Amino acid sequence: MSPITETKPKSKDLTELAINTIRFLAVDAVEKSKSGHPGMPMGMAAAAYVLWTQFLRHNPKNPQWANRDRFVLSAGHGSMLLYALLHLTGYDLPLEQLKNFRQWGSHTAGHPEYGEAPGIETTTGPLGQGFATAVGMAIAQKYLNSLFPSPDKPLLDYRIYGICSDGDLMEGVASEAASLAGHLGLSSLVFLYDDNQISLDGKTSLSFSEDVPARFRAYNWNVLVVRDGNNTAEVSQALKAAQGESNRPTLIATKTHIGYGSPNKADTSEAHGSPLGEEETKLTKENLGWPLTPTFYIPEEALAHFRESIPRGQKLENDWKGRFDKWAASQPEAAKLWKRLEDGRLPDGWQKHIPDLSTEEKMATRQASGKVINALAPVLPELVGGAADLATSNNTAIKGAPPFSKTVPGRNLYFGVREHGMGAALNGMSLSNMLIPYGGTFLIFSDYMKGSIRIAALMKKRVVYVFTHDSIGLGEDGPTHQPIEQLAQLRATPNVTVIRPADAIETAAAWQYAIEHQTGPIALALSRQNLPVLKKSKYPLAGSVDKGAYVLSEAKSGKPRLILIATGSEVSLALAAQEKLVAEGQEVRVVSMPSWQIFEAQEASYKEFVLPKSITARLAIEALSVFGWERYVGLEGDIIGMTTFGASAPGPVVMEKFGFTVENVLKRAKALLNR
Ligand SMILES: Cc1ncc(C[n+]2csc(CCOP(=O)(O)OP(=O)(O)O)c2C)c(N)n1
């Protein structure tokens, strides 16, 4: 793979000076903000120094360089370590920002936030997420290299380096991701494990006693051990060995001392998450031979040494650019695709490939989704995904494409039964900024991946979730598998767009929206059961997902007295009830509302047109939690939804027992009309 980019180690004095500069920037920033985590940066400063100055191929002046090595600080609480390195190596993160650590409006948030400062590759803080996200970055790299074949060596030969902590490796999501990464042989991954045996509550021996190296070996990782994380030569040797590994991801278990240098707090959890305090800071500075003042002291020679990263990085990028240009000249078609993906553009006329499903009589929306994915796959090579061992249920597989494996970077990802790992990996793939990743599971198991969904939302990254079996209507699998509160929770998460299409036509439109939406995750809630396809001949506006909600079927006179609002499988139920009510001379409008969030983004006049304030007789129908529907039906309206868990029985029986019948809709509608 890629050559070692090691620079000559500096003299012992300069090395010590540089490492202590990192340590005390962290100590001073945490002290000044009276909040933060000094211990981890103090313990890992030396290893991070070696990584950043001798191995990491990055260009501080172009944090977007496509072939840069990625650095993921999974132990995001040690954010000051990252901010110090970014500032020192010359990223656009002035010292002023470090002095405003954790303050309102600063770019140095409590935990690293993607987009807040250049060089932050992903948002971290919830332990385990960064580690698992890095696995997705490695998957993306392999897949992208398959789109851009290069005969001599991979076009993208960057590595994904990271630091993870005890807490990271206690988290389930990291175990899922590590297992997958080992299985897939993602050799571009290199994690330094900060093995300091301390976590928040005290010694890790309170709750964590497994042999981590043995565990990772069993995951098929290359495991190296550094006995002294302050020994730069030892760290350097391990990183060099990691670079030589081409079959497995590497974990470098590095023994460190949390709060290193602090006479009274080193190796204790007291150094973990609070400022050292004035007295202990003084003692620590004295202990390591650091001047007490000024604070935020950066010795000139240390800074000059760190800033060597700039010319080195520029050269690395230029060299790669030369290689890229040669490649582009020899592969003009692939180069065109590269440019399109890099610009985040969709190919002209791609929408024409969305299948016309209006001729179908009935179809489960999960099935419609599968048809859309397969129809778009040939024109959108950036569309890549899979499922958490439910591909056949979620209809996520691209027919004819090979599975993504250790040897073949195929287009169908088999995440295994690892929803949370899948969620984080999808985030890592999305962070390539060149792919449209999607992942499928049952809607109920969105719970298992909520931590990752939230990070995607926080980062405003596009990931498409294919959540099928979206209500009690799934039937026999029973209440363990029947989602109730999941949709409300997803709707309550900022930046997540939830779409629950009513039929195959809305499903196709939902996918179109998802492909075009670049600023956050999209959750598709899809039915297991067949749903009638709502014909445009009868319902001219059918499929207007881009409005979020629309008048699917208007009252005869155009002046409704009652509005039925429904989503997904309940839309056809609302239409059936409307028909009966019309036969009885009632003026009833049916609004299909596939997406609250998209509807909320419409102009006030449009919202008033669909749901006029003057019409207070409103009935919402959705076979999920009633939670939140008050906002659309008002205090005088009514909701047919779920207030309990479901039950195990055939789908139609369950729907009937819980009141999703024409009769019940009529009864409740009439109660509203006859008030
Ligand atoms: C998912 C999650 N749970 C809990 C926390 C709160 N938390 C922050 S750091 C930490 C433990 C830190 O231990 P370790 O990871 O070993 O870091 P170190 O003490 O070495 O800095 C906890 C529980 C978190 N950030 N994320």
XYZ file of C-alpha atoms and ligand atoms in Angstrom:
701
model
C 0.000 0.000 0.000
C 1.126 3.574 0.585
C 4.672 4.464 1.470
C 5.693 5.437 4.945
C 5.835 9.188 5.213
C 7.839 9.287 8.327
C 10.020 12.304 8.949
C 13.154 12.025 11.023
C 12.450 12.002 14.752
C 13.525 15.261 16.356
C 15.946 15.682 19.188
C 14.720 14.445 22.528
C 14.378 17.986 23.852
C 12.297 19.238 20.953
C 10.132 16.132 21.080
C 9.486 16.622 24.803
C 8.761 20.274 24.242
C 6.267 19.536 21.482
C 4.500 16.843 23.496
C 4.273 19.022 26.573
C 2.903 21.843 24.440
C -0.041 19.582 23.568
C -0.465 18.554 27.196
C -0.521 22.056 28.585
C -2.743 23.546 25.894
C -5.263 20.938 27.015
C -4.661 21.597 30.702
C -4.920 25.378 30.310
C -8.014 25.274 28.095
C -9.875 22.994 30.481
C -8.728 25.116 33.412
C -9.894 28.328 31.748
C -13.295 27.007 30.751
C -13.630 25.293 34.139
C -14.854 22.263 32.279
C -13.541 19.451 30.118
C -11.314 16.402 30.141
C -7.581 17.035 30.621
C -6.488 13.492 31.511
C -6.790 11.798 28.164
C -4.858 14.460 26.167
C -2.136 14.407 28.843
C -1.809 10.639 28.604
C -2.041 10.336 24.830
C -0.073 13.444 23.855
C 3.099 11.541 22.997
C 1.408 8.885 20.856
C -0.710 11.510 19.114
C 2.394 13.608 18.516
C 4.121 10.696 16.791
C 1.068 9.954 14.678
C 0.500 13.545 13.616
C 4.068 14.575 12.949
C 5.515 11.365 11.537
C 2.711 9.414 9.927
C -0.476 11.315 9.197
C -0.548 12.418 5.566
C -2.625 15.546 5.721
C -2.514 19.062 4.423
C -3.581 21.553 7.079
C -4.162 24.101 4.328
C -6.600 21.842 2.529
C -8.626 19.786 4.988
C -10.787 18.597 2.063
C -7.971 16.921 0.130
C -9.611 13.727 -1.094
C -6.673 11.452 -0.349
C -5.819 12.814 3.099
C -5.437 10.367 5.921
C -8.453 10.626 8.206
C -8.074 11.060 11.930
C -10.978 10.077 14.157
C -10.864 10.948 17.828
C -13.369 8.372 18.978
C -12.783 9.276 22.608
C -14.315 12.647 21.813
C -14.160 13.836 25.408
C -10.440 14.330 24.776
C -11.385 17.045 22.278
C -8.630 19.396 23.447
C -6.089 16.906 22.125
C -7.555 17.326 18.656
C -7.959 21.100 18.902
C -4.355 21.454 20.063
C -3.083 19.334 17.161
C -5.208 21.203 14.639
C -3.962 24.553 15.859
C -0.344 23.521 16.178
C -0.071 21.843 12.777
C -1.562 24.874 11.056
C -5.257 24.342 10.459
C -7.451 27.413 10.464
C -8.157 27.198 14.169
C -6.573 30.215 15.870
C -5.277 30.054 19.425
C -8.133 32.363 20.362
C -10.473 29.448 19.687
C -8.577 27.236 22.113
C -8.850 29.977 24.704
C -12.611 29.908 24.140
C -12.902 26.157 24.560
C -16.500 25.119 25.276
C -17.821 28.690 25.096
C -20.865 29.981 23.270
C -20.137 30.621 19.603
C -16.636 29.117 19.646
C -15.508 26.457 17.175
C -14.081 24.365 19.973
C -17.166 22.603 21.272
C -17.111 20.305 24.274
C -16.783 17.334 21.944
C -15.528 17.535 18.350
C -18.325 18.576 16.033
C -18.109 17.950 12.317
C -18.198 21.214 10.412
C -17.312 23.370 13.402
C -13.566 23.397 12.776
C -11.528 22.256 9.775
C -9.986 18.850 10.287
C -12.793 17.392 12.372
C -13.663 14.350 10.287
C -16.734 13.290 12.247
C -18.680 14.236 15.334
C -17.638 12.170 18.320
C -18.411 12.085 22.018
C -20.981 9.341 22.377
C -18.438 6.615 23.010
C -18.045 3.949 20.363
C -19.512 6.060 17.545
C -16.238 7.391 16.198
C -14.692 3.956 16.131
C -17.644 2.506 14.214
C -17.868 5.510 11.904
C -14.239 4.941 10.930
C -15.196 1.461 9.776
C -17.692 3.048 7.364
C -14.965 5.377 6.117
C -12.855 2.342 5.262
C -15.789 0.664 3.495
C -16.381 3.843 1.485
C -12.734 3.983 0.496
C -12.773 0.429 -0.842
C -16.008 1.005 -2.713
C -14.804 4.279 -4.223
C -11.608 2.605 -5.377
C -13.769 0.088 -7.215
C -15.474 2.962 -9.058
C -12.132 4.528 -9.915
C -9.846 1.640 -10.791
C -6.190 2.454 -10.989
C -3.809 -0.187 -12.311
C -0.700 0.369 -10.163
C -2.076 1.217 -6.776
C -5.408 2.373 -5.441
C -6.261 5.950 -6.311
C -7.382 6.506 -2.734
C -4.687 4.978 -0.578
C -5.292 6.980 2.587
C -5.477 5.447 6.011
C -8.042 6.032 8.682
C -6.263 6.555 11.958
C -8.042 6.929 15.217
C -7.763 7.018 18.957
C -10.196 4.986 21.013
C -10.485 4.589 24.743
C -11.587 1.989 27.255
C -15.067 3.452 27.131
C -15.148 3.191 23.342
C -14.263 -0.468 23.496
C -16.808 -1.214 26.196
C -19.563 0.034 23.889
C -21.539 -2.485 21.871
C -21.415 -0.405 18.728
C -17.625 -0.660 18.672
C -17.799 -4.441 19.082
C -20.218 -4.699 16.170
C -18.035 -2.521 13.994
C -14.787 -4.230 15.009
C -16.254 -7.608 14.174
C -17.362 -6.373 10.758
C -14.066 -4.609 10.047
C -12.067 -7.716 10.878
C -14.342 -9.848 8.730
C -13.973 -7.474 5.809
C -10.223 -7.119 6.305
C -10.321 -3.318 6.296
C -6.579 -2.850 6.465
C -6.598 0.927 6.054
C -7.945 1.212 9.608
C -5.415 1.862 12.369
C -6.591 2.573 15.894
C -4.467 3.554 18.837
C -6.221 2.215 21.911
C -5.612 4.443 24.923
C -5.215 1.624 27.398
C -5.043 3.661 30.613
C -7.291 1.409 32.697
C -9.246 4.347 34.018
C -12.738 5.453 33.088
C -15.155 7.920 34.599
C -16.142 5.983 37.680
C -12.635 4.828 38.561
C -10.496 1.884 37.589
C -11.765 -0.068 34.607
C -11.358 -3.206 36.725
C -14.716 -2.277 38.250
C -16.409 -3.480 35.088
C -13.937 -4.360 32.328
C -11.514 -7.237 32.625
C -11.359 -9.012 29.303
C -8.150 -9.398 27.353
C -8.769 -6.700 24.742
C -5.873 -7.690 22.459
C -7.081 -11.300 22.476
C -10.595 -10.117 21.718
C -9.420 -8.092 18.737
C -7.237 -10.928 17.504
C -10.361 -13.061 17.561
C -12.064 -10.383 15.443
C -9.256 -10.962 12.955
C -7.460 -7.698 13.694
C -3.727 -7.168 13.614
C -2.997 -6.365 17.258
C 0.151 -4.629 18.409
C 1.089 -3.639 21.923
C 2.952 -0.522 22.986
C 4.117 -0.957 26.557
C 4.867 2.699 27.129
C 2.774 5.277 25.327
C 5.305 7.948 26.240
C 8.036 6.099 24.372
C 7.883 7.788 20.986
C 10.203 5.260 19.356
C 7.979 2.406 20.465
C 4.851 4.149 19.197
C 6.573 4.964 15.939
C 7.629 1.370 15.471
C 4.076 0.135 16.020
C 2.633 2.632 13.543
C 5.250 1.583 11.023
C 4.254 -2.038 11.514
C 0.599 -1.079 11.053
C 1.474 0.493 7.708
C 2.918 -2.807 6.597
C -0.323 -4.666 7.229
C -2.436 -5.210 4.139
C -4.984 -7.796 5.245
C -6.378 -6.732 8.571
C -7.280 -3.605 10.489
C -4.786 -2.748 13.215
C -5.321 -2.048 16.898
C -2.336 -0.686 18.773
C -3.002 -1.244 22.464
C -1.006 1.558 24.033
C -0.368 1.618 27.757
C -0.693 5.185 28.956
C -1.213 7.161 32.139
C -4.301 9.318 32.321
C -3.321 12.788 33.556
C 0.358 12.041 32.940
C 2.556 14.521 34.792
C 0.062 15.420 37.479
C 1.667 14.417 40.800
C -1.610 13.761 42.601
C -4.139 12.987 39.882
C -2.276 10.888 37.301
C -3.654 7.360 36.992
C -6.870 8.334 38.743
C -10.330 9.114 37.445
C -9.959 12.554 39.015
C -7.923 13.478 35.953
C -10.639 12.239 33.612
C -13.353 14.837 33.452
C -12.610 17.918 35.534
C -10.033 20.677 35.516
C -6.898 19.822 37.473
C -7.439 22.913 39.621
C -5.079 25.820 40.193
C -2.781 24.099 42.663
C -2.492 20.814 40.796
C -1.907 22.651 37.498
C 0.986 24.455 39.150
C 2.418 21.224 40.514
C 2.042 19.519 37.141
C 3.793 22.325 35.279
C 6.603 22.273 37.815
C 6.836 18.511 37.555
C 7.205 18.574 33.773
C 9.407 21.686 33.755
C 6.825 23.932 32.152
C 6.591 27.678 32.817
C 3.663 28.628 35.042
C 2.965 31.678 32.899
C 1.910 32.606 30.374
C -0.898 30.140 30.034
C -1.489 28.705 26.557
C 2.274 28.914 26.128
C 3.580 27.620 22.801
C 7.385 27.605 22.520
C 8.451 28.994 19.147
C 10.600 26.005 18.239
C 7.764 23.613 19.045
C 5.380 25.578 16.865
C 7.883 25.719 14.016
C 8.302 21.978 14.319
C 4.557 21.300 14.185
C 4.131 23.711 11.278
C 6.479 21.600 9.164
C 3.202 19.787 8.508
C 2.201 22.568 6.132
C 4.912 22.302 3.454
C 5.015 18.534 3.913
C 1.246 18.326 3.505
C 1.268 20.579 0.478
C 3.895 18.403 -1.134
C 1.994 15.215 -0.333
C -1.134 16.668 -1.868
C 0.731 17.942 -4.936
C 2.337 14.558 -5.469
C -1.026 12.870 -5.258
C -2.562 15.476 -7.538
C 0.101 14.613 -10.119
C -0.843 10.964 -9.838
C -4.525 11.843 -10.010
C -4.099 13.970 -13.139
C -2.276 11.152 -14.902
C -4.998 8.756 -13.879
C -7.719 11.172 -15.027
C -6.054 11.603 -18.416
C -5.921 7.847 -18.910
C -9.488 7.251 -17.716
C -11.614 10.163 -18.935
C -14.959 8.487 -18.248
C -14.055 7.552 -14.684
C -12.596 11.020 -14.222
C -15.900 12.552 -15.281
C -17.680 10.427 -12.705
C -15.148 11.501 -10.079
C -15.849 15.148 -10.824
C -19.591 14.632 -10.664
C -19.428 12.856 -7.333
C -16.938 15.342 -5.940
C -19.287 18.183 -6.901
C -22.241 16.341 -5.371
C -24.128 16.544 -8.674
C -26.629 14.016 -9.964
C -26.424 12.930 -13.600
C -28.656 14.797 -16.046
C -32.017 13.166 -16.472
C -31.500 10.646 -13.674
C -35.112 11.052 -12.617
C -36.227 9.431 -15.857
C -34.948 6.178 -14.433
C -37.294 6.236 -11.468
C -39.707 3.449 -12.358
C -43.315 4.216 -13.133
C -45.172 2.052 -10.658
C -48.568 3.593 -11.353
C -49.642 0.696 -13.538
C -49.457 -1.711 -10.601
C -52.665 -2.494 -8.765
C -51.113 -3.123 -5.378
C -47.680 -3.429 -3.939
C -46.014 -3.310 -0.529
C -44.077 -0.070 -0.249
C -40.969 -2.044 0.748
C -41.244 -3.818 -2.575
C -41.687 -0.524 -4.416
C -38.574 0.744 -2.662
C -36.612 -2.273 -3.881
C -37.736 -1.595 -7.433
C -36.611 2.029 -7.205
C -33.197 1.071 -5.795
C -32.677 -1.432 -8.572
C -33.833 0.934 -11.293
C -31.547 3.715 -10.076
C -28.514 1.529 -9.395
C -27.179 1.566 -12.972
C -27.364 5.368 -13.255
C -26.291 6.247 -9.724
C -23.129 4.322 -8.852
C -22.904 6.446 -5.712
C -25.998 4.708 -4.355
C -24.634 1.898 -2.214
C -25.951 0.101 0.812
C -27.391 -2.997 2.302
C -29.133 -4.261 5.371
C -28.575 -5.667 8.817
C -29.319 -9.259 7.776
C -32.733 -8.380 6.432
C -31.943 -7.681 2.787
C -34.644 -10.047 1.597
C -37.241 -8.437 3.880
C -36.113 -4.861 3.329
C -35.697 -5.308 -0.434
C -32.393 -3.488 -0.295
C -30.255 -5.750 -2.476
C -29.134 -4.646 -5.903
C -29.812 -7.636 -8.113
C -26.813 -9.117 -9.803
C -24.293 -7.096 -7.795
C -21.820 -9.054 -5.672
C -21.659 -8.801 -1.901
C -19.037 -6.457 -0.467
C -16.411 -8.818 0.874
C -12.797 -8.904 1.901
C -11.736 -9.506 -1.685
C -14.523 -7.934 -3.745
C -15.708 -4.405 -2.980
C -19.180 -5.294 -4.257
C -22.206 -3.089 -4.068
C -24.369 -5.075 -1.664
C -23.330 -4.532 1.922
C -24.072 -7.304 4.356
C -23.797 -5.618 7.747
C -24.851 -8.728 9.616
C -27.192 -8.456 12.597
C -25.493 -5.242 13.683
C -27.959 -2.374 13.370
C -25.964 0.064 15.445
C -22.729 -0.784 13.685
C -24.535 -0.359 10.383
C -25.849 3.059 11.408
C -22.379 4.304 12.309
C -20.792 2.751 9.220
C -23.378 4.511 7.050
C -22.296 7.778 8.673
C -18.685 7.045 7.804
C -19.658 6.300 4.220
C -21.652 9.506 3.992
C -18.631 11.458 5.224
C -16.834 10.531 1.997
C -19.104 13.233 0.535
C -19.226 11.169 -2.635
C -21.703 8.432 -1.801
C -25.414 8.073 -1.066
C -25.391 5.281 1.510
C -28.523 3.427 2.567
C -29.240 0.775 5.147
C -32.224 -1.382 5.906
C -33.772 -3.010 8.940
C -37.225 -3.281 10.508
C -38.549 0.063 11.767
C -38.678 -1.386 15.276
C -34.899 -1.847 15.251
C -34.264 1.779 14.435
C -34.118 1.838 18.246
C -30.942 -0.231 18.083
C -29.260 2.300 15.839
C -30.644 5.476 17.323
C -27.254 6.664 18.574
C -25.899 6.687 15.036
C -29.023 8.184 13.503
C -28.667 11.045 15.921
C -25.044 11.652 14.895
C -26.037 11.667 11.203
C -28.715 14.212 12.059
C -26.345 16.331 14.115
C -23.821 16.351 11.269
C -26.578 16.960 8.677
C -25.238 14.073 6.616
C -27.331 12.222 4.094
C -28.027 8.599 4.957
C -31.154 6.846 3.713
C -32.738 4.430 6.167
C -34.970 1.794 4.654
C -37.185 0.962 7.615
C -39.715 -1.679 6.610
C -42.440 -3.512 8.545
C -43.610 -0.105 9.642
C -46.642 -0.822 11.827
C -48.693 -3.374 13.720
C -49.903 -4.310 10.237
C -46.868 -6.583 9.985
C -48.935 -9.054 11.975
C -47.787 -12.378 13.341
C -44.316 -11.413 14.536
C -46.149 -9.609 17.301
C -45.475 -6.697 19.623
C -41.729 -7.281 19.881
C -41.530 -6.489 16.181
C -44.363 -4.000 15.811
C -43.164 -0.398 15.972
C -45.215 1.999 18.058
C -43.191 4.949 19.355
C -40.360 4.751 16.803
C -41.848 7.113 14.249
C -42.601 9.760 16.884
C -39.029 9.540 18.091
C -37.594 9.883 14.606
C -39.927 12.804 13.923
C -38.754 14.429 17.146
C -35.105 14.231 16.089
C -33.952 17.478 14.483
C -32.754 17.243 10.854
C -34.244 13.783 10.289
C -36.782 13.710 7.476
C -39.280 10.929 8.017
C -41.326 9.806 5.019
C -44.085 7.225 5.305
C -45.385 6.737 1.774
C -48.977 5.688 1.121
C -48.302 3.525 -1.909
C -45.810 2.628 -4.624
C -46.117 6.042 -6.287
C -45.361 7.933 -3.086
C -42.491 5.525 -2.437
C -40.864 6.380 -5.753
C -41.333 10.072 -4.988
C -39.901 9.548 -1.497
C -36.750 8.042 -2.976
C -36.475 10.942 -5.389
C -36.661 13.305 -2.435
C -34.047 11.287 -0.533
C -31.605 11.263 -3.441
C -31.913 15.022 -3.860
C -31.801 15.883 -0.164
C -28.226 16.526 0.864
C -28.610 18.009 4.314
C -29.593 15.242 6.673
C -30.758 11.677 7.039
C -34.012 10.417 5.547
C -35.995 7.661 7.226
C -38.360 5.791 4.926
C -41.115 3.919 6.785
C -42.338 1.181 4.490
C -45.048 -1.422 4.710
C -44.615 -5.137 4.814
C -48.124 -5.641 3.452
C -49.486 -4.859 0.002
C -51.129 -1.464 -0.413
C -53.371 -0.348 -3.291
C -51.702 1.958 -5.803
C -53.583 5.252 -5.873
C -54.271 6.023 -9.492
C -53.449 9.453 -10.821
C -56.563 9.277 -13.014
C -58.638 9.373 -9.854
C -56.226 11.302 -7.605
C -54.345 13.762 -9.794
C -51.985 14.912 -7.033
C -51.032 11.375 -5.945
C -47.339 11.148 -5.122
C -46.811 14.781 -4.083
C -44.251 13.839 -1.448
C -42.254 16.995 -2.133
C -45.022 18.946 -0.374
C -45.009 16.747 2.702
C -48.818 16.718 2.787
C -51.377 17.357 0.084
C -55.040 17.147 -0.703
C -55.290 13.683 -2.141
C -59.054 13.617 -2.411
C -61.122 16.770 -2.080
C -64.646 17.146 -0.740
C -67.262 17.185 -3.485
C -68.121 20.850 -3.035
C -64.532 21.859 -2.426
C -65.697 22.986 1.014
C -64.895 20.208 3.463
C -66.456 20.038 6.921
C -64.075 17.268 7.986
C -60.463 16.481 7.146
C -59.088 12.973 7.369
C -55.296 13.053 7.634
C -53.455 9.789 7.092
C -50.037 8.399 6.308
C -48.736 5.183 4.775
C -51.009 2.176 4.888
C -53.794 4.195 6.509
C -54.253 6.498 3.510
C -56.303 3.940 1.600
C -58.338 3.351 4.748
C -59.084 7.083 4.890
C -60.135 7.045 1.227
C -62.466 4.100 1.815
C -64.052 5.910 4.759
C -64.366 9.092 2.712
C -66.279 7.217 0.050
C -68.846 6.041 2.612
C -69.171 9.473 4.149
C -69.655 11.078 0.732
C -72.384 8.554 0.003
C -74.074 9.865 3.134
C -73.784 13.424 1.832
C -70.799 14.496 3.937
C -68.154 16.913 2.712
C -64.839 15.244 3.547
C -61.258 15.936 2.454
C -58.494 13.346 2.620
C -54.988 14.639 3.160
C -52.096 12.298 2.574
C -49.255 13.372 4.838
C -46.150 11.323 4.055
C -43.808 13.714 5.839
C -44.353 16.142 8.692
C -40.956 17.739 8.235
C -41.368 18.420 4.525
C -44.836 19.836 5.164
C -43.492 22.095 7.899
C -40.998 23.549 5.431
C -43.796 24.725 3.093
C -45.060 28.283 3.009
C -47.727 29.251 5.504
C -50.243 29.851 2.700
C -49.813 26.313 1.401
C -50.188 24.848 4.874
C -53.337 26.893 5.391
C -54.641 25.672 2.045
C -54.166 22.000 3.008
C -55.285 22.319 6.621
C -57.432 25.478 6.918
C -57.635 26.720 10.488
C -61.376 27.154 10.130
C -61.898 23.409 9.791
C -61.547 21.995 13.268
C -63.161 18.644 12.604
C -59.985 16.701 11.871
C -59.213 13.041 12.287
C -55.674 11.680 11.981
C -55.179 7.996 11.208
C -51.820 6.326 11.639
C -51.162 2.823 12.991
C -48.352 4.047 15.236
C -48.170 6.067 18.424
C -50.691 8.892 18.610
C -47.925 11.007 20.129
C -47.618 14.369 18.423
C -50.631 14.240 16.144
C -52.352 16.873 18.272
C -50.353 19.458 16.357
C -52.330 18.698 13.198
C -55.736 17.755 14.584
C -55.823 20.395 17.324
C -57.528 20.039 20.662
C -60.870 19.545 19.024
C -59.709 16.829 16.679
C -59.313 13.102 17.138
C -56.619 10.517 16.444
C -56.928 6.869 15.539
C -53.531 5.501 16.461
C -51.784 3.350 19.016
C -51.656 3.962 22.741
C -50.580 0.440 23.675
C -48.254 -2.185 22.242
C -49.608 -4.356 19.438
C -50.332 -8.073 19.423
C -49.402 -11.231 17.629
C -51.975 -12.298 15.026
C -52.415 -12.036 11.267
C -51.940 -8.424 10.129
C -55.539 -7.727 9.048
C -56.821 -9.087 12.373
C -54.426 -6.909 14.374
C -55.410 -3.850 12.344
C -59.085 -4.587 12.914
C -58.729 -5.209 16.653
C -56.906 -1.936 17.142
C -59.558 0.028 15.280
C -58.056 0.529 11.854
C -61.310 -0.257 10.076
C -63.681 1.740 7.896
C -66.390 1.299 10.550
C -64.281 2.793 13.303
C -63.146 5.675 11.113
C -66.791 6.365 10.239
C -67.801 6.275 13.893
C -65.083 8.663 14.993
C -65.594 10.916 11.955
C -69.287 11.198 12.634
C -68.628 12.048 16.252
C -66.576 14.980 15.041
C -69.160 16.038 12.460
C -72.037 15.819 14.913
C -70.483 17.818 17.715
C -22.215 6.475 24.991
C -21.595 7.254 26.095
N -21.868 6.935 27.372
C -21.366 7.665 28.380
C -20.558 8.742 28.129
C -20.039 9.585 29.271
N -18.589 9.385 29.397
C -17.710 10.235 28.893
S -16.146 9.685 29.048
C -16.660 8.281 29.864
C -15.734 7.199 30.285
C -14.377 7.516 30.025
O -13.535 6.430 30.154
P -12.513 6.171 29.002
O -13.251 5.969 27.751
O -11.619 5.098 29.429
O -11.731 7.541 28.856
P -10.573 8.105 29.799
O -11.068 8.057 31.199
O -9.435 7.232 29.581
O -10.384 9.504 29.312
C -18.016 8.290 29.991
C -18.763 7.215 30.670
C -20.288 9.047 26.789
N -19.537 10.062 26.427
N -20.798 8.281 25.790
